[in-house]
Short mmCIF file of C-alpha atoms and ligand atoms in Angstrom, two decimals:
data_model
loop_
_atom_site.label_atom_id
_atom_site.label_comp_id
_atom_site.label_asym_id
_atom_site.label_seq_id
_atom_site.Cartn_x
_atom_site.Cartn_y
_atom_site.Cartn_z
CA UNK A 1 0.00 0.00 0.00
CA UNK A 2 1.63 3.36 -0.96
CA UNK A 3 1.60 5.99 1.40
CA UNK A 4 -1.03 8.18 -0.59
CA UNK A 5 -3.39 5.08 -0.38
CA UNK A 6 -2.77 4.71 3.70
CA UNK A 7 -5.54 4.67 6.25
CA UNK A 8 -7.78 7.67 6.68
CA UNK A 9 -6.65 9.19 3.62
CA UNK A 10 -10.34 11.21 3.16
CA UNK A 11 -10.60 11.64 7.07
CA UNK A 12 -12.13 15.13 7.87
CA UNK A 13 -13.56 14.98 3.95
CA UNK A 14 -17.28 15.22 2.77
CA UNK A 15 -18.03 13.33 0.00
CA UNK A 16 -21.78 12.76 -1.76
CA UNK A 17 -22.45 10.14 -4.12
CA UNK A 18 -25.09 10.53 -6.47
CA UNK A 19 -26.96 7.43 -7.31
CA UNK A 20 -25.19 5.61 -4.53
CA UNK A 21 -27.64 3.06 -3.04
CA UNK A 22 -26.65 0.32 -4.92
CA UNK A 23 -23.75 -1.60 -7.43
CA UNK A 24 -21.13 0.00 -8.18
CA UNK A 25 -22.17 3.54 -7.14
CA UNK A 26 -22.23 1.78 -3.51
CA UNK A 27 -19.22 0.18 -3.57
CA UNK A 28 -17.48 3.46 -4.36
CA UNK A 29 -19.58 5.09 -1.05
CA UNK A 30 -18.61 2.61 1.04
CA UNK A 31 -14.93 2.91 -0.09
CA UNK A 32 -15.15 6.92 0.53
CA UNK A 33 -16.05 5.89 3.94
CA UNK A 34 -13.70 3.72 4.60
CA UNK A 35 -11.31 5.84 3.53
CA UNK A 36 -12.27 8.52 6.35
CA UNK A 37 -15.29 10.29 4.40
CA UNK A 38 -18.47 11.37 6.07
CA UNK A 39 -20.21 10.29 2.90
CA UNK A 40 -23.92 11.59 1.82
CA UNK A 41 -26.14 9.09 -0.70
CA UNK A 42 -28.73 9.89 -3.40
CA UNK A 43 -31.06 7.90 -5.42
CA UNK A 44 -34.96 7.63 -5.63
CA UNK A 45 -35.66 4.82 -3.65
CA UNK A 46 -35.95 5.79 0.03
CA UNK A 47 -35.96 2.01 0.60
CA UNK A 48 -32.83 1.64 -1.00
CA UNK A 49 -31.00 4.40 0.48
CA UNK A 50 -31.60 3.85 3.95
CA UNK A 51 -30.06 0.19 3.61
CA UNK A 52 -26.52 1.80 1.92
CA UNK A 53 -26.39 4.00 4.94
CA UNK A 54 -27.26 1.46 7.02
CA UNK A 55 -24.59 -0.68 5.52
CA UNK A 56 -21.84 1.90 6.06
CA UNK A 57 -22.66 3.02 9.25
CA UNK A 58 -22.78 -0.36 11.17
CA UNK A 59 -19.18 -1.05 9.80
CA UNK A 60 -18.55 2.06 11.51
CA UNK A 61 -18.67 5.02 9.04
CA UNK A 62 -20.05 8.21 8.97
CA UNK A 63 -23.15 8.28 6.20
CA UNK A 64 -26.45 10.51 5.17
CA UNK A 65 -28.75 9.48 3.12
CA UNK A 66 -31.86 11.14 1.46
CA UNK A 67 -34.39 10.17 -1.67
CA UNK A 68 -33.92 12.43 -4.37
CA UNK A 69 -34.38 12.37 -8.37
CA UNK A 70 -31.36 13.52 -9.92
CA UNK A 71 -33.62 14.73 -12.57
CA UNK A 72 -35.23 17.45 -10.40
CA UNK A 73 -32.63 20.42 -9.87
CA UNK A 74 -34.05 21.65 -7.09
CA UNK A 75 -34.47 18.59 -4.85
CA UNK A 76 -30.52 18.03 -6.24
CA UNK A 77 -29.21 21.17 -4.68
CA UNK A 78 -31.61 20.83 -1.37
CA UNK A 79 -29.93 17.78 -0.88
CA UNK A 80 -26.58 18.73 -1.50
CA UNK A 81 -27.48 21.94 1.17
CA UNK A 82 -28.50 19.46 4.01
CA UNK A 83 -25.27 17.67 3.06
CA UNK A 84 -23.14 20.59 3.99
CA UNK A 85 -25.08 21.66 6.83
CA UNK A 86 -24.74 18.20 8.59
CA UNK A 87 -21.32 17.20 7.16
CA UNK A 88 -19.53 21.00 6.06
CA UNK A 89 -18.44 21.91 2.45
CA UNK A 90 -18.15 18.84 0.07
CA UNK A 91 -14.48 17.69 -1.06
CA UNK A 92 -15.93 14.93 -3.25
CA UNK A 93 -18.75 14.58 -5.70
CA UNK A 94 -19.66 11.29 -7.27
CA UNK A 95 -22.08 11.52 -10.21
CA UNK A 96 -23.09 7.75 -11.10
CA UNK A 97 -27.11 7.72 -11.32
CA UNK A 98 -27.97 5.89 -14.74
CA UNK A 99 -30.65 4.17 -16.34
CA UNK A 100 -30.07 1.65 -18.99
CA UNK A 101 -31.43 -1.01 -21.24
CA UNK A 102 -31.01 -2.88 -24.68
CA UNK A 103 -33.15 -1.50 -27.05
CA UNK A 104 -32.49 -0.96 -30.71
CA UNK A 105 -33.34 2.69 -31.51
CA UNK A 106 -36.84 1.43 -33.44
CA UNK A 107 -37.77 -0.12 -30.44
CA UNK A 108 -37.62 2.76 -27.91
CA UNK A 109 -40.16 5.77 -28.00
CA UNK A 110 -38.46 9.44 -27.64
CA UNK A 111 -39.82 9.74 -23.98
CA UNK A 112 -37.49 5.87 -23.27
CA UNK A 113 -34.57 7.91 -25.28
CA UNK A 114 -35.26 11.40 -23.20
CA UNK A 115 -35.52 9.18 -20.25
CA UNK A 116 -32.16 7.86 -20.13
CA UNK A 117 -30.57 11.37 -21.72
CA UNK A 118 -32.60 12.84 -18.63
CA UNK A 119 -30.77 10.81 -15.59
CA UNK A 120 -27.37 10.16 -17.09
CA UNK A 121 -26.23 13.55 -19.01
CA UNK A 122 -29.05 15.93 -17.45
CA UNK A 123 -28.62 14.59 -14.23
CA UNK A 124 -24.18 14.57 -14.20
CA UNK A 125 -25.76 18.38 -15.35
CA UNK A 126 -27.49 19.19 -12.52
CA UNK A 127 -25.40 17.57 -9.48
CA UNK A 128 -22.23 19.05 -11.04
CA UNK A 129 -23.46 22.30 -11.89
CA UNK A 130 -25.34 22.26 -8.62
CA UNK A 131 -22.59 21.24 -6.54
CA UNK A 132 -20.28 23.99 -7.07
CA UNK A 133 -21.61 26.27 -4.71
CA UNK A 134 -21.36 23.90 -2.04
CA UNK A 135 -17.83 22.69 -2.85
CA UNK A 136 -14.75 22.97 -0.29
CA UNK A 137 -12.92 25.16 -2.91
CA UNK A 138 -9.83 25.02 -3.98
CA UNK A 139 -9.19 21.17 -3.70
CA UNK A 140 -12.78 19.92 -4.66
CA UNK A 141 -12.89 16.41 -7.01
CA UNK A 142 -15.83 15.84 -8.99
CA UNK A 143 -16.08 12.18 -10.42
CA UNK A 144 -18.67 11.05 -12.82
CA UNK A 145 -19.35 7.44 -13.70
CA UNK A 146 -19.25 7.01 -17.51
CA UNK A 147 -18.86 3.67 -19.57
CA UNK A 148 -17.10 2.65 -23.01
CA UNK A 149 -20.71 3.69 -24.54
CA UNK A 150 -19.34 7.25 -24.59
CA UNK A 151 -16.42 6.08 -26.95
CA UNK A 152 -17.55 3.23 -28.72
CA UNK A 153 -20.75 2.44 -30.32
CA UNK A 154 -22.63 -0.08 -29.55
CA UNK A 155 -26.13 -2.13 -30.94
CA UNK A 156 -29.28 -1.40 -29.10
CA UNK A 157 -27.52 1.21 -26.75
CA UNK A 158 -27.57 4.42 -28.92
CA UNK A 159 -29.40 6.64 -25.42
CA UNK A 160 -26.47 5.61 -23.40
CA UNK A 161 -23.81 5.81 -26.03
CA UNK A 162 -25.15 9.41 -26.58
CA UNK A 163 -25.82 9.74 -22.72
CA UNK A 164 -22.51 8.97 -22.08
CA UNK A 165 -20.56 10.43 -24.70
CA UNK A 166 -22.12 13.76 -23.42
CA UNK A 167 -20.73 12.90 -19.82
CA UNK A 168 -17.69 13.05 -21.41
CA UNK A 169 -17.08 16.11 -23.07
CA UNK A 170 -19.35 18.37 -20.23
CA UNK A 171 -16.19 16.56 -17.42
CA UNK A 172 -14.05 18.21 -19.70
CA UNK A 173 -15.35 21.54 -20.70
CA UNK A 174 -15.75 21.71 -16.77
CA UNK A 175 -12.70 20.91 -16.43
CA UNK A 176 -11.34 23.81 -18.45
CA UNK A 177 -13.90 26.21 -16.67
CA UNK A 178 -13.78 25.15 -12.97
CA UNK A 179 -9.65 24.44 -12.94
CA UNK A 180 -8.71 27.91 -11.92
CA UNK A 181 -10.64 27.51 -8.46
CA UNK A 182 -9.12 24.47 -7.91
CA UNK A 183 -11.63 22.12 -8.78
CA UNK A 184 -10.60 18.74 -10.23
CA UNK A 185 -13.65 17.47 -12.89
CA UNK A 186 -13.09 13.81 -14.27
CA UNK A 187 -14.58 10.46 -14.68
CA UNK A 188 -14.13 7.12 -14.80
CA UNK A 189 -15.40 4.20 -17.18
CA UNK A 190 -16.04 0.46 -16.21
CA UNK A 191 -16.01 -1.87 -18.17
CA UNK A 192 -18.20 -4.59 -17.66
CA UNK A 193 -18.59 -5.12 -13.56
CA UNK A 194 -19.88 -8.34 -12.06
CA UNK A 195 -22.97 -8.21 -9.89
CA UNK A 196 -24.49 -5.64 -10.70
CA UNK A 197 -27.93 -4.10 -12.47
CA UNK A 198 -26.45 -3.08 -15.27
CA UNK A 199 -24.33 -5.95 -16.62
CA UNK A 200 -28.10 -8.22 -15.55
CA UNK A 201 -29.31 -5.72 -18.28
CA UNK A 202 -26.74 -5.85 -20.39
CA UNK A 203 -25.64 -9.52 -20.80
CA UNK A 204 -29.13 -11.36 -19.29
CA UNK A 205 -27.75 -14.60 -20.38
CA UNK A 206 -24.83 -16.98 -19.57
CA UNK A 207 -24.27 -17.24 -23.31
CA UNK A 208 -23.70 -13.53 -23.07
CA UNK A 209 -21.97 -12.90 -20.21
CA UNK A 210 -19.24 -15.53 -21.40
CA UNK A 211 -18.66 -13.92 -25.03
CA UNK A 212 -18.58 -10.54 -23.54
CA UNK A 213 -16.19 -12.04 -20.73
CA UNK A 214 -13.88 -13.82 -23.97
CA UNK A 215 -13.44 -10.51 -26.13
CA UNK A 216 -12.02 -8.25 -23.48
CA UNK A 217 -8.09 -8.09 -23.61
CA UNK A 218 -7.86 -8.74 -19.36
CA UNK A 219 -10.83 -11.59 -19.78
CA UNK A 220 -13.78 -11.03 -17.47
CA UNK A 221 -15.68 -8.88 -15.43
CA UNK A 222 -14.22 -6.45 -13.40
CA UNK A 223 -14.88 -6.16 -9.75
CA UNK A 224 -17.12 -3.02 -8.10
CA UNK A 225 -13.67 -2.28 -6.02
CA UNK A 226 -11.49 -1.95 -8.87
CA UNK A 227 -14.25 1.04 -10.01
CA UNK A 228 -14.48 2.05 -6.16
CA UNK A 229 -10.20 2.05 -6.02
CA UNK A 230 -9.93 4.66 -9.20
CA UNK A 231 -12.83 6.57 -7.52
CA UNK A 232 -10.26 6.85 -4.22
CA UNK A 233 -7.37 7.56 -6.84
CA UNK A 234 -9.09 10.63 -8.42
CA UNK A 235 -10.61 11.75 -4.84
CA UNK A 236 -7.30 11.67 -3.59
CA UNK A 237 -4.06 14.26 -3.59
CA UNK A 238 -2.41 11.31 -5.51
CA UNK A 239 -4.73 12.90 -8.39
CA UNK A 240 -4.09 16.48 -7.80
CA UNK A 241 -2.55 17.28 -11.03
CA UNK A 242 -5.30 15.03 -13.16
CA UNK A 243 -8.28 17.19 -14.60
CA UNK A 244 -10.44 16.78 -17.63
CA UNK A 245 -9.81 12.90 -17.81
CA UNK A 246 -11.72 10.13 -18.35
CA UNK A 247 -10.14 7.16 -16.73
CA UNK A 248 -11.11 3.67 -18.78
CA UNK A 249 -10.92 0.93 -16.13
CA UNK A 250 -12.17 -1.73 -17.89
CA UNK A 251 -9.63 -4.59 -18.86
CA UNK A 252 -9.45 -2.87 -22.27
CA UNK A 253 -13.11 -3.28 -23.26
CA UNK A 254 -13.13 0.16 -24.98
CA UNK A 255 -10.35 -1.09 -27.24
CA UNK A 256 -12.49 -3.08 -28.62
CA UNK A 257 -12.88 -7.51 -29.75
CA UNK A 258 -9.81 -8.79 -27.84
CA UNK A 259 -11.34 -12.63 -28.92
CA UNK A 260 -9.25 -15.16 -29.85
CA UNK A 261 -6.05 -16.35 -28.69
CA UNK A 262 -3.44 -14.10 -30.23
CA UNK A 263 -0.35 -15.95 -28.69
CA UNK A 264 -1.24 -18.80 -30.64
CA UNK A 265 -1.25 -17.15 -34.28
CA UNK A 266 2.39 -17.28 -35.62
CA UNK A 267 3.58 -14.46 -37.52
CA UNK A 268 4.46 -15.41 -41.45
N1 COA B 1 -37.01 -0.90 -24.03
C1 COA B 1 -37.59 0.18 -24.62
N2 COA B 1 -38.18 1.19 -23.90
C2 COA B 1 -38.13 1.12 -22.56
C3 COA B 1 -37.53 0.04 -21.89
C4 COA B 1 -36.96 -1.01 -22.68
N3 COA B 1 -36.39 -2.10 -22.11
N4 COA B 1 -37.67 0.24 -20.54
C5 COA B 1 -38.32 1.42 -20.40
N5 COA B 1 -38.61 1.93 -21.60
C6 COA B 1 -39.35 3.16 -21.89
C7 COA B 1 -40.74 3.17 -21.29
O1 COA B 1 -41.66 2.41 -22.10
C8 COA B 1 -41.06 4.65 -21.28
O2 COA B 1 -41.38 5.12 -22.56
P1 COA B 1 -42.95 5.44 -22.95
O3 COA B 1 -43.43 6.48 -21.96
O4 COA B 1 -42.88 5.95 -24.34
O5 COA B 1 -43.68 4.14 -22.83
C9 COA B 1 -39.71 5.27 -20.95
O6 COA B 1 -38.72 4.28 -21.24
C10 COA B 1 -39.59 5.66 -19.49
O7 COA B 1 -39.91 4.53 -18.70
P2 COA B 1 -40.29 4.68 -17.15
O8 COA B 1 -40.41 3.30 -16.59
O9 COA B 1 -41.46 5.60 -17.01
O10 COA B 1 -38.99 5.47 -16.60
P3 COA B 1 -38.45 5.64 -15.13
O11 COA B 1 -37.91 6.99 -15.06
O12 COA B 1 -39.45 5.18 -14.11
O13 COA B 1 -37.25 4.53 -15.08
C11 COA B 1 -35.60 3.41 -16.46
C12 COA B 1 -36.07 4.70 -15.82
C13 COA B 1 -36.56 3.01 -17.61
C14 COA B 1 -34.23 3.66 -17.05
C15 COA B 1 -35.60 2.23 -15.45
O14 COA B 1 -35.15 1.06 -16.10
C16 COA B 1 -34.73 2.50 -14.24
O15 COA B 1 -35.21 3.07 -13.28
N6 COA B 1 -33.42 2.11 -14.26
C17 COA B 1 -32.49 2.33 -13.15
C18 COA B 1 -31.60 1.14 -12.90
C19 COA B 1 -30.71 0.83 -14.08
O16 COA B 1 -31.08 0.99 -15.24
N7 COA B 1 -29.51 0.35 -13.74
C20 COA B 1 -28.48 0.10 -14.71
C21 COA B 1 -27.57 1.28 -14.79
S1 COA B 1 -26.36 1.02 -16.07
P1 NAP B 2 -27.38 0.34 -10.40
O1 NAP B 2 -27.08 -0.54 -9.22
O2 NAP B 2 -28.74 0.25 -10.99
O3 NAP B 2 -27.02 1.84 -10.01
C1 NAP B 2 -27.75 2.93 -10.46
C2 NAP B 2 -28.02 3.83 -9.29
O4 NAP B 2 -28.61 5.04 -9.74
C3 NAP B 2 -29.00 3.22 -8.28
O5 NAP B 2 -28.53 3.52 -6.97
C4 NAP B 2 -30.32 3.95 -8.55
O6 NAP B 2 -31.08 3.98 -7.34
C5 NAP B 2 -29.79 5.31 -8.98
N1 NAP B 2 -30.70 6.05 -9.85
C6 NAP B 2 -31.28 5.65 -11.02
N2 NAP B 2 -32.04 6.63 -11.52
C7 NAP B 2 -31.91 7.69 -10.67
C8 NAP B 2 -32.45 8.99 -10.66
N3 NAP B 2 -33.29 9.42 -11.61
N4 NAP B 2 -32.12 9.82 -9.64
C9 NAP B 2 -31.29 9.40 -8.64
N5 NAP B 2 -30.74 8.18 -8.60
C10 NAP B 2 -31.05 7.33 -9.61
O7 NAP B 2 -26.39 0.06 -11.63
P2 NAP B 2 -24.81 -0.21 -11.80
O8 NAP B 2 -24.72 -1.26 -12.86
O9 NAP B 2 -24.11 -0.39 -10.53
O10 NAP B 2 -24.36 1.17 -12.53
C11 NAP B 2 -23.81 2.25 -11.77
C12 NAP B 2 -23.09 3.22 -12.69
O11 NAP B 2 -22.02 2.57 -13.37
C13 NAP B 2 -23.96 3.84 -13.79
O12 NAP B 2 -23.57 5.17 -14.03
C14 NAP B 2 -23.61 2.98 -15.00
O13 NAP B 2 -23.87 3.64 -16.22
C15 NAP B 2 -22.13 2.77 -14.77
N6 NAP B 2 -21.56 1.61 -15.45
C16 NAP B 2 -21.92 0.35 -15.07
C17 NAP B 2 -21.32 -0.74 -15.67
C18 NAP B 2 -21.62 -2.14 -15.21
O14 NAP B 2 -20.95 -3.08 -15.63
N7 NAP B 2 -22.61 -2.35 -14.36
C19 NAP B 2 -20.39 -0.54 -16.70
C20 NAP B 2 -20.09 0.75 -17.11
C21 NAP B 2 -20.67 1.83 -16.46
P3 NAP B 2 -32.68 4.23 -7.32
O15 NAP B 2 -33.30 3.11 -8.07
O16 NAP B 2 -33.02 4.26 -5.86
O17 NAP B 2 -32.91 5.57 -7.94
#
């Protein structure tokens, strides 16, 4: 362990995660915390915040939780107030709320399209653009969670690949305008992470999940702490020179089909 990555690296820190009441989102949340954080969670579910809060606070973190719709500015920046009024200014801002499903583009209606626009790229909007009053400035690191969608097409997943793609060029445009008060905006992109919503979405099948497992360079799925590790990376002084960057941590999905077994083709 490297001394930037000791114990209690985030101690004294606020962070709020966005969409952090389950997957990945939660594994990043409960990382925060247990590096040092006093860590507030969003999502819609009341339900299913109160058992991520629950989760972090009996293995003895600090954690806040409220509903909210990322999609509803106001309710976003109320949310982000009580955060700072029970925890103080936020050092860390996780934007991971995301819908998602396979659909090819005749099969979804412009409200299922507007729908997924609305949480991923309108919602990053809102809890970024939201957030900035409320930061610990200078020294505030935003984080949103993209995906290889925002680089690479892909069938039946044009609203995320658009979604996405957006994500990725507002983190850096606000990267460019919020660097000269110190504030760090990137993001980081899974690849595909076992256990979790999206990949049940995503590759439903066993057939599936093995030929998406066989064409990525590493083989297999990632884990939700090698997401929740960059997170800490990027949250961390370790970072403090890294702005406008979107991290792929994905076993070189984004490359593309890594199929086959190249070591066994000889060279003519
Ligand atoms: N294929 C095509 N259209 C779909 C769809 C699918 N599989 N699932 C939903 N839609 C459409 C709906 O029919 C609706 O369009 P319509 O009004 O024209 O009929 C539109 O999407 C909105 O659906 P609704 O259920 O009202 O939206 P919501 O805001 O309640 O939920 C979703 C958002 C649809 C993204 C829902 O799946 C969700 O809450 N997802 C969160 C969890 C998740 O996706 N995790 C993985 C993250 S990668
Ligand atoms: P998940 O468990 O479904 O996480 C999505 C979270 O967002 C949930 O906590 C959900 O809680 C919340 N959410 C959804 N809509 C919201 C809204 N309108 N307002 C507020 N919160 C909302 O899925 P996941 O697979 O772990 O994905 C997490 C993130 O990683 C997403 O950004 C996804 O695009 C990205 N990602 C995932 C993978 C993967 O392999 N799974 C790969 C690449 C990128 P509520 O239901 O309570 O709202």
């Amino acid at each position: 362990m490297t001394e930037v990555f000791r114990d209690g690296l985030l101690t004294g820190k606020t962070a709020f995660v966005a969409g952090g009441s389950s997957g990945i989102n939660l594994g990043v949340a409960q990382r925060l915390a247990e590096a040092g954080a006093k860590v507030a969670i969003i999502s819609r579910s009341a339900d299913k915040v109160a058992a991520a809060v629950a989760s972090i606070t009996d293995a003895g973190g600090t954690a806040w939780g409220t509903a909210c719709d990322v999609r509803d500015y106001a309710a976003v920046d109320a949310a982000l107030a009580a955060t700072v009024e029970r925890f103080g200014p936020i050092d860390v801002v996780v934007s991971g709320a995301a819908g998602n499903f396979l659909a090819p583009v005749v099969g979804m209606s412009a409200n299922a399209f507007k729908t997924v626009i609305d949480i991923d790229l309108l919602g990053t909007f809102n809890v970024l653009r939201a957030s900035f009053a409320h930061l610990a400035k200078p020294g505030a690191s935003l984080i949103s969670i993209t995906a290889p969608q925002g680089e690479r097409p892909q069938m039946f997943q044009a609203h995320a690949c658009a979604a996405k793609a957006g994500i990725n060029m507002m983190t850096k445009c606000l990267a460019m305008e919020w660097g000269p008060a110190g504030v760090r905006v990137n993001a980081v992109s899974p690849g595909p992470i076992g256990d979790t919503e999206g990949m049940a979405r995503l590759a439903p099948t066993p057939e599936m999940e093995k030929t998406i497992k066989g064409r990525i360079a590493l083989r297999g799925y990632g884990t939700k702490r090698d997401i929740a590790d960059m997170v800490l990376f990027l949250a961390s002084p370790a970072a403090g020179y890294v702005t406008g960057a979107i991290i792929d941590c994905d076993g070189g999905s984004v490359l593309g089909d890594a199929g086959g077994d190249a070591l066994t083709v000889r060279a003519r």
